[in-house]
Short mmCIF file of C-alpha atoms in Angstrom, two decimals:
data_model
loop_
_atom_site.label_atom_id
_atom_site.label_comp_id
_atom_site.label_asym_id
_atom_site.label_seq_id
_atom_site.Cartn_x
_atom_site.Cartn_y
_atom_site.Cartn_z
CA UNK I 1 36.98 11.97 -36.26
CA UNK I 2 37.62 14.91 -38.32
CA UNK I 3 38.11 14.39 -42.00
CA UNK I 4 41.65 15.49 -43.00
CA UNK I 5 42.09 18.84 -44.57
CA UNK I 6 42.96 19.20 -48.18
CA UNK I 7 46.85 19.94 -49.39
CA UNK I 8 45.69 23.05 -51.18
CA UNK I 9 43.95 24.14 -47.29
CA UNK I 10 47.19 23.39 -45.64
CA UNK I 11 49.46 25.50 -48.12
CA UNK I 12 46.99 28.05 -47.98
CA UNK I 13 47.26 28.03 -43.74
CA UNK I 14 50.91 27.94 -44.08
CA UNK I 15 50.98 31.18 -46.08
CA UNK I 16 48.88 33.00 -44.48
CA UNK I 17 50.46 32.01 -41.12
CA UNK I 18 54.31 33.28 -42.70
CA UNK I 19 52.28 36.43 -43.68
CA UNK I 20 51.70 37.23 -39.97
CA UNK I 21 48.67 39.54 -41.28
CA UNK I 22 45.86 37.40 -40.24
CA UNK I 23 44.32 36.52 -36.66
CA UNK I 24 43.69 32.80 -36.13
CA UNK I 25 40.25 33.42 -36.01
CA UNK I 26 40.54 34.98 -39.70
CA UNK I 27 42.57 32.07 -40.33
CA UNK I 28 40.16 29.23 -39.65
CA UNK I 29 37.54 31.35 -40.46
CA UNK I 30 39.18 31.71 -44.66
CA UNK I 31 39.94 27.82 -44.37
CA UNK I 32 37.04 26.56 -42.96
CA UNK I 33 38.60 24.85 -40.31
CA UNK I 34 39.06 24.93 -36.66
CA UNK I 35 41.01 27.64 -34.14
CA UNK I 36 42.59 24.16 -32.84
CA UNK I 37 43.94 23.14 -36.02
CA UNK I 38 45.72 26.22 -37.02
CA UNK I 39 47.58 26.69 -33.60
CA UNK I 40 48.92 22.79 -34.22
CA UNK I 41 49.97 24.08 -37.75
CA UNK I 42 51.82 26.94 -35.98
CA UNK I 43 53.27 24.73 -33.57
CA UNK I 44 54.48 22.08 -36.15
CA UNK I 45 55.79 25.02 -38.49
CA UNK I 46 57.56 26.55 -35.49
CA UNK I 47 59.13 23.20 -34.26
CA UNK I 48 59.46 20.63 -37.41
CA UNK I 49 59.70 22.98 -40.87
CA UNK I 50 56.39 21.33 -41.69
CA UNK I 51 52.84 21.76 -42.15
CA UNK I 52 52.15 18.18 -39.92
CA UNK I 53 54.76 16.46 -37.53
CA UNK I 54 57.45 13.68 -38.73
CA UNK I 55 56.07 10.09 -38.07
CA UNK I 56 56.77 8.75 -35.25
CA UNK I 57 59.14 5.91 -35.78
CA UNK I 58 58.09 2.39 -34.05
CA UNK I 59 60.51 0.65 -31.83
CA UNK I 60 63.45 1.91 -29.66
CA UNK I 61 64.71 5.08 -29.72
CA UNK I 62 67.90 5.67 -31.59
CA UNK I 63 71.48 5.91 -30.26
CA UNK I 64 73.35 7.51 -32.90
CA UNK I 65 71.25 10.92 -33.20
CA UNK I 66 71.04 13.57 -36.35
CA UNK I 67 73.78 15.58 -34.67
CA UNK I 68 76.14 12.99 -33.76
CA UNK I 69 76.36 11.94 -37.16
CA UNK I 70 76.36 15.61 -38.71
CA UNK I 71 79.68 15.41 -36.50
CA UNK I 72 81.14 12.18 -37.23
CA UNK I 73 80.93 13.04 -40.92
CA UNK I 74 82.38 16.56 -40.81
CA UNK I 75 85.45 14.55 -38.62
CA UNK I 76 85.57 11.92 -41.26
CA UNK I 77 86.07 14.43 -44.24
CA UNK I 78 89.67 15.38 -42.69
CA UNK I 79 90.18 12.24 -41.26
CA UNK I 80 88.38 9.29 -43.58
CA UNK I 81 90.59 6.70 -42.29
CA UNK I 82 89.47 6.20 -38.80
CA UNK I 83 88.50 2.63 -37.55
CA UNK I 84 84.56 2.08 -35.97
CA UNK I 85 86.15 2.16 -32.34
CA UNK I 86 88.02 5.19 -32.90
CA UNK I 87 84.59 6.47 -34.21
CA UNK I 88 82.83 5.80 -30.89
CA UNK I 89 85.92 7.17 -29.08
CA UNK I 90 85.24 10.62 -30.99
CA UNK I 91 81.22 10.78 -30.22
CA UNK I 92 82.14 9.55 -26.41
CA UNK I 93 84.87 12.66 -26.75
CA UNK I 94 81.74 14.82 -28.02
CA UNK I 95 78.74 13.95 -26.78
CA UNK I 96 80.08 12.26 -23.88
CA UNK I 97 77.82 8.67 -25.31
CA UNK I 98 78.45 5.28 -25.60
CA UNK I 99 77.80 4.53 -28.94
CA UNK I 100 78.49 0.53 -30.54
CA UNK I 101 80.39 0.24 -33.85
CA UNK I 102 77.71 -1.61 -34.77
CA UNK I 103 75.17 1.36 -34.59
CA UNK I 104 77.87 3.71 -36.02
CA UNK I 105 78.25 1.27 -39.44
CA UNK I 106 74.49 1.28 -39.73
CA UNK I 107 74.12 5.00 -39.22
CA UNK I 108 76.87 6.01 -42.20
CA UNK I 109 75.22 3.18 -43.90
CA UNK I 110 71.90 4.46 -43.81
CA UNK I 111 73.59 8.25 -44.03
CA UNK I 112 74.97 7.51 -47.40
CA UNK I 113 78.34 6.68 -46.70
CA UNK I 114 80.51 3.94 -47.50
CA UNK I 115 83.65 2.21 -46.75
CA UNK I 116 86.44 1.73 -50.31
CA UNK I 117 89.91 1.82 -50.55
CA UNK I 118 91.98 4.88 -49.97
CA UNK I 119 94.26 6.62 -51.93
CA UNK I 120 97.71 7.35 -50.54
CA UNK I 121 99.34 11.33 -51.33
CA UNK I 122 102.40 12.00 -49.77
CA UNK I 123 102.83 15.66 -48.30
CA UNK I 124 106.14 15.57 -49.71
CA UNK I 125 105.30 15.53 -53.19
CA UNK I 126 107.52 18.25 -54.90
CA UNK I 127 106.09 18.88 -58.76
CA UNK I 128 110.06 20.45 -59.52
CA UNK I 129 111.50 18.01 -57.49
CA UNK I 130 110.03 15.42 -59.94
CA UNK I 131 111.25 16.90 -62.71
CA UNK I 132 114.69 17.59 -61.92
CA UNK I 133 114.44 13.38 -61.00
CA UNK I 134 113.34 12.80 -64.54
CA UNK I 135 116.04 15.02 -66.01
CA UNK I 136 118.77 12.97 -64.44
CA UNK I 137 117.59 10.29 -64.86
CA UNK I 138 117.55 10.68 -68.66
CA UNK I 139 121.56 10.06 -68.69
CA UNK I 140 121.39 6.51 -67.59
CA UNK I 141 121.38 3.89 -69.86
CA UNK I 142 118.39 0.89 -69.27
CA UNK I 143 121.02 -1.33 -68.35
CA UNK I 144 122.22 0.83 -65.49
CA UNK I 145 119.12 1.10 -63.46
CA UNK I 146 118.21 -1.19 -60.57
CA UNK I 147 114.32 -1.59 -59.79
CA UNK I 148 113.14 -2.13 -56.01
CA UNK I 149 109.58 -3.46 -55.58
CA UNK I 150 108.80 -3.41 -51.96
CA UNK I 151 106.27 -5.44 -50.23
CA UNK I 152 105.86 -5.77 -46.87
CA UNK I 153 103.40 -6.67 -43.84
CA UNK I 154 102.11 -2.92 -42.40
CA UNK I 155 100.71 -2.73 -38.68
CA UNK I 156 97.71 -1.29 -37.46
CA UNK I 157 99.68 1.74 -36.80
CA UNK I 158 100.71 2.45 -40.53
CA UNK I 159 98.54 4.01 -43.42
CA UNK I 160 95.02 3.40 -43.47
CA UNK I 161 94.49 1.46 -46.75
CA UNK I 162 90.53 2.18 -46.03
CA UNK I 163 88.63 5.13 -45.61
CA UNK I 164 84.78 6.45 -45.05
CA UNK I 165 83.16 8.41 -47.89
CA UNK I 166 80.07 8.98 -49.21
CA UNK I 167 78.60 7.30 -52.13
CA UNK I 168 80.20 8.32 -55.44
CA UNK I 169 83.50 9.48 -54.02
CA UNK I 170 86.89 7.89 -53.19
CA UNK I 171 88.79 8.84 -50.20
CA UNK I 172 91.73 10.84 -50.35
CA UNK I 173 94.41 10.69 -47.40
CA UNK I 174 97.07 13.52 -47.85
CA UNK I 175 100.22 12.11 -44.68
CA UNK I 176 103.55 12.23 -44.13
CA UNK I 177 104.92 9.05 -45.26
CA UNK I 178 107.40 7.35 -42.86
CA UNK I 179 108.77 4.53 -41.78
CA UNK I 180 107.35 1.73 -39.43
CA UNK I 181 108.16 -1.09 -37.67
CA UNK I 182 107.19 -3.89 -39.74
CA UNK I 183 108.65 -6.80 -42.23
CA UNK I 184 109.92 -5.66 -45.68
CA UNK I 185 110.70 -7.86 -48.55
CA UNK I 186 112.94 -5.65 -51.39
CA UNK I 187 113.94 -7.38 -54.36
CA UNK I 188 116.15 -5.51 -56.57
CA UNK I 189 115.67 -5.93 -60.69
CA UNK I 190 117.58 -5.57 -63.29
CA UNK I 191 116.89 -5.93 -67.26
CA UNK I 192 118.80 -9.18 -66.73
CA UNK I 193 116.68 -10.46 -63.57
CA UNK I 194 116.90 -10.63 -59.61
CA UNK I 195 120.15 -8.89 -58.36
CA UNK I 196 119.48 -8.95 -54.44
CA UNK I 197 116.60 -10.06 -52.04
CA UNK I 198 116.65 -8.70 -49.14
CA UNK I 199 114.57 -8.79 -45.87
CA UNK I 200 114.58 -6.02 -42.89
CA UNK I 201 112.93 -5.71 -39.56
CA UNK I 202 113.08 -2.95 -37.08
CA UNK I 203 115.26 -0.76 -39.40
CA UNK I 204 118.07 -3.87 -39.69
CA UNK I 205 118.66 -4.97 -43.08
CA UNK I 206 120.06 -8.66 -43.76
CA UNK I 207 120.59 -9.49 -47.40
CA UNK I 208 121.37 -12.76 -48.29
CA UNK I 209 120.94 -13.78 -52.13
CA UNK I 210 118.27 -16.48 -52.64
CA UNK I 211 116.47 -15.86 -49.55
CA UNK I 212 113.01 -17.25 -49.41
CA UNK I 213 111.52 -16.24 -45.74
CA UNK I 214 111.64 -14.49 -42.64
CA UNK I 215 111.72 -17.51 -40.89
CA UNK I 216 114.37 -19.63 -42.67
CA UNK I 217 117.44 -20.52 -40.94
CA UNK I 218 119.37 -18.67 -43.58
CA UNK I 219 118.05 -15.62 -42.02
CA UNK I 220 118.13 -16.62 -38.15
CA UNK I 221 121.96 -17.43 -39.34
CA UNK I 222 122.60 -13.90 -40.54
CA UNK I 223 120.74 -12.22 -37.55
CA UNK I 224 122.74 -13.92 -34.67
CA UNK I 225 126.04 -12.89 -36.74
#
């Protein structure tokens, strides 16, 4: 077997190759190599980018290819919230593939891309809006505000509290916000202390003072009045 030519050889090939001034017999001829071995330089310039081929990587062939994922993260800059199925739904949509979520994780994995918690902007923030808030709120007294902290139990179906980004950022998600069906728990504060719990499902609202659960008969009372 033919020892392996030297880098400086090869760069000198490759430039005189992109010079398109020299036959390949000149070619080999300069380099002291074989009429063979420039037209597989050619070739690998012409298909790869490269001076020799990629490796050829041992063991099956991939599913998720350089494209697909050039895709799927273009699609997950707009949308970074999407779940792994909804992922393989979009490269089926595509590429017309059946793709696993498990082979989707590893490819943003191995892509540079990571999973974190998103960050919630509302598309109706309104910057004068705000401020005309602030200014009226300034004529209240502390002792004439009411605080409601909200918790509650969101669906599938509600905002993505997770998103796909790649390595150093944080995902951003810009909706409308809305309401869903779901189970809210509002407490309203005062300076003094709790003023009102109150519980609501399915846009109904049933207050009762003291209440602990959905599920107590306190509630079940209220509902079937």
């Amino acid at each position: 077997m033919a020892p392996r030519l030297p880098t400086s050889k090869l760069h000198l090939i490759r430039d005189m190759i992109e010079s398109r001034t020299f036959t390949t017999s000149q070619m080999a001829e300069e380099a002291e190599c074989t009429k063979v071995t420039i037209i597989n330089i050619r070739r690998n310039l012409r298909q790869f980018g490269e001076i020799r081929a990629p490796q050829t990587r041992i063991g099956r062939k991939r599913s998720v290819t350089p494209l697909m994922i050039k895709a799927l993260c273009d699609h997950l800059s707009e949308k970074p919230g999407l779940y792994l199925d909804e992922m393989a739904v979009f490269l089926w949509d595509e590429f017309q593939t059946m793709i696993t979520t498990s082979s989707i994780r590893r490819a943003l994995v191995a892509t540079g891309w990571s999973k974190k918690t998103a960050r919630q902007r509302a598309k109706e923030q309104n910057a004068d809006l705000r401020d005309y808030y602030l200014h009226n709120l300034s004529k209240f007294q502390s002792y004439h505000l009411i605080y409601v902290h909200e918790s509650g139990c969101d669906k599938r179906v509600g905002f993505r509290r997770t998103g796909w980004v790649p390595l150093g950022k944080a995902p951003l998600q810009v909706t409308q916000f809305h309401r869903d069906q779901r189970y809210q728990i509002i407490p309203a504060y005062t300076q003094d202390g709790t003023l009102l719990a109150c519980i609501s499902l399915l846009y109904r609202c049933y207050c009762v003072r003291g209440l602990r659960s959905p599920a107590s008969p306190a509630l079940r009372k209220v509902a079937r009045a």
